[in-house]
Each structure stands twice: as structure tokens, then as C-alpha cells.
Coordinates of C-alpha atoms in Angstrom, one line a residue:
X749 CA 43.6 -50.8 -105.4
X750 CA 40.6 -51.9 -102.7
X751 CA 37.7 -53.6 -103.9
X752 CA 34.7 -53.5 -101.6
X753 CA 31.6 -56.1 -101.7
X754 CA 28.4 -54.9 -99.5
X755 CA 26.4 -57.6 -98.4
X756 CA 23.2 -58.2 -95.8
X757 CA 20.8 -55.9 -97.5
X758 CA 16.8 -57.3 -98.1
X759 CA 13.8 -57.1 -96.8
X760 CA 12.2 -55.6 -93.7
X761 CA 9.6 -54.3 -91.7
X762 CA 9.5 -51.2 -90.0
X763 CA 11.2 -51.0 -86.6
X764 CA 13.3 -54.3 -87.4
X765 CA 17.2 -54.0 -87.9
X766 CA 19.5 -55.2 -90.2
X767 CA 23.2 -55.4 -90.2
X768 CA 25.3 -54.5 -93.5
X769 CA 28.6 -56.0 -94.0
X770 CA 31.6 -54.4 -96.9
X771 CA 34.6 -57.2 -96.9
X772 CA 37.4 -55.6 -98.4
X773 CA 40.2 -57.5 -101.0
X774 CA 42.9 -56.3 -102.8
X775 CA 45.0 -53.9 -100.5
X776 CA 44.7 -54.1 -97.1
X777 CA 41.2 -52.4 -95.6
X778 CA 43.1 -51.8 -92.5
X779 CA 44.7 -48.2 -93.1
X780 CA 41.6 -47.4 -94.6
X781 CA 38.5 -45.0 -93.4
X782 CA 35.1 -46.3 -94.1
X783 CA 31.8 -44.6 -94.8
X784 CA 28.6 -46.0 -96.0
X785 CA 26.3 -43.8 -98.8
X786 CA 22.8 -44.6 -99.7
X787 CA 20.4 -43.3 -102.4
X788 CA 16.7 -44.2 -102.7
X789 CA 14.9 -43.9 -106.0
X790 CA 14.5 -40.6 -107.7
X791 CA 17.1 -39.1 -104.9
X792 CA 20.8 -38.4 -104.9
X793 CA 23.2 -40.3 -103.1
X794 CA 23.4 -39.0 -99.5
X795 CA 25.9 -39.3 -96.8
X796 CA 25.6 -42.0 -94.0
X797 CA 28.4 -42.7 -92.0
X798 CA 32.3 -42.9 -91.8
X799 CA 34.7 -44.0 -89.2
X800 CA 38.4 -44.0 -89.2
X801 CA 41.1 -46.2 -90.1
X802 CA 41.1 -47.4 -87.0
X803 CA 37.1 -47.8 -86.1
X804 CA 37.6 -45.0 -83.2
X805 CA 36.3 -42.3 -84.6
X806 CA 32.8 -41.7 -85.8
X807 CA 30.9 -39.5 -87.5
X808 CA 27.3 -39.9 -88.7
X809 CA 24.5 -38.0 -90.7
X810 CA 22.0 -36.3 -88.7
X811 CA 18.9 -38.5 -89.6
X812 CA 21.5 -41.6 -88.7
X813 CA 22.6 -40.5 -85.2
X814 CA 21.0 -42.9 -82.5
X815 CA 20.0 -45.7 -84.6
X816 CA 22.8 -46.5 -86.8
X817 CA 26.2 -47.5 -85.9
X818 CA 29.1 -47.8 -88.4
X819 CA 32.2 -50.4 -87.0
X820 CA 35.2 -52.3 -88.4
X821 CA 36.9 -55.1 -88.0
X822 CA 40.3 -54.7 -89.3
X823 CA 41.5 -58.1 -88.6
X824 CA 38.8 -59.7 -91.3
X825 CA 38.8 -56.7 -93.4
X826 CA 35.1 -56.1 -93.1
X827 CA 33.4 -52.7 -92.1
X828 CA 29.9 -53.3 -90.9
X829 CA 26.7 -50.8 -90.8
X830 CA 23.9 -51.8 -87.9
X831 CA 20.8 -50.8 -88.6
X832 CA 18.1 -50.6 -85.9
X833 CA 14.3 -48.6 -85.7
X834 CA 14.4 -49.0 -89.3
X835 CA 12.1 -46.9 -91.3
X836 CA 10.2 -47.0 -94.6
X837 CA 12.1 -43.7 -95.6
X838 CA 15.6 -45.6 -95.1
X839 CA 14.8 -47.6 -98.2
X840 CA 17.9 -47.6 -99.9
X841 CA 20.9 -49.1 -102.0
X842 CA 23.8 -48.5 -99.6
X843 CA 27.1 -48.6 -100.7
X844 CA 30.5 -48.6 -98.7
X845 CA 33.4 -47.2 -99.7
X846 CA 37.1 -46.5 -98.8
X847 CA 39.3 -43.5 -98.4
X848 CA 42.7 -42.8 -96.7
X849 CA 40.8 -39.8 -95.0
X850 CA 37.1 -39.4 -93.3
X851 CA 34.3 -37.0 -95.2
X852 CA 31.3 -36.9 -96.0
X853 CA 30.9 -36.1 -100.1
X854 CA 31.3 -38.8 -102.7
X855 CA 34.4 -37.1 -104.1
X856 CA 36.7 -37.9 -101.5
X857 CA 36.1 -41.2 -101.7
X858 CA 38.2 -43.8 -104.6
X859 CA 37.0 -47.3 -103.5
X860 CA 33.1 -47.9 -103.8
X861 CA 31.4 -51.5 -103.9
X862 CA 28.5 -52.0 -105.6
X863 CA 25.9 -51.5 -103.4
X864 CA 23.0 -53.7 -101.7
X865 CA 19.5 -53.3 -101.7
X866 CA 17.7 -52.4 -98.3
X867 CA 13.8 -52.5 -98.3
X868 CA 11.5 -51.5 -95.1
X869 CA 8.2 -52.0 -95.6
X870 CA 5.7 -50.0 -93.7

């Protein structure tokens, strides 16, 4: 089992950043892929990003590319989401999760934390 704790989410205004953190317990987070999910209110949960067990590979969601960067540091256990040109449409709860394979759709993915709040305000 992998239990996953987001943190760094709150408040910000447009154009600003914010960097997202996942620390990961319980098994070790290192032979595990990583993607972040977020849903805004009254939407479905949507595909972010995901990198590889490793942090060499990544992969990100069209609206994502160029302004968010997914990374890992295996030797804390902590996968991190940077956030930059934040937009009032990226208001979110994000959630990380854990697989032992990359993808995009909820499905593939057994080990989700519970998500933090990320507000950008026009």
C-alpha cells in the first residue's frame, strides 16, 4: 500500500505560480509513476500530468504543456507539480496519485491522496 498526502495548494492571483508537493508513506514511492488530476466544480476529474518511476519521462495534458512541470524526488519520496502563468480556469482540487505504469485515466491509477485546493483569482 502507498498513501499519498498533497500539499501547497491556496490562494492566487493570476499569472502567479505555485508549487504542489505529494510525500509518499507506506511503500516506497520510488518504483512508482506519478500523475497529478484535478477537477473544478461542476466538472470531471481531468488528466494533468505523469512522469515515470524514475522522473525521466514526462507526459502532460495539452492545456498543461509549457507552464506546468511535474518532477520527483525519489530520495524524499515526494513528487512535486510547479505551477507557473496560473490562470483563473486552473482553479482546481488537484490530486496525486501512484501507479506502477504511466496513463492518463483515473482507472489505472490505485494510490490517490486527498487532494488540495488551488484558487486563482482573476
Amino acid at each position: 500500500q502507498v498513501q499519498l498526502v498533497e500539499s501547497g495548494g491556496g490562494l492566487v492571483q493570476a499569472g502567479g505560480s505555485l508549487r504542489l508537493s505529494c510525500a509518499a508513506s507506506g511503500r516506497t514511492f520510488t518504483p512508482y509513476a506519478m500523475a497529478w488530476f484535478r477537477q473544478a466544480p461542476g466538472k470531471e476529474r481531468e488528466f494533468v500530468a505523469t512522469t515515470g518511476a524514475s522522473g525521466g519521462y514526462t507526459y502532460y495534458a495539452d492545456s498543461m504543456k509549457g507552464r506546468f512541470t511535474i518532477s520527483k524526488d525519489n530520495a524524499k519520496n515526494t513528487g512535486y507539480l510547479q505551477m507557473n502563468s496560473l490562470k483563473p480556469e486552473d482553479t482546481a482540487i488537484y490530486y496525486c496519485a501512484a501507479s506502477d505504469r504511466v496513463g492518463s485515466a483515473e482507472r489505472h491509477y490505485p494510490y490517490w491522496g486527498q487532494g488540495t485546493q488551488v484558487t486563482v483569482s482573476s
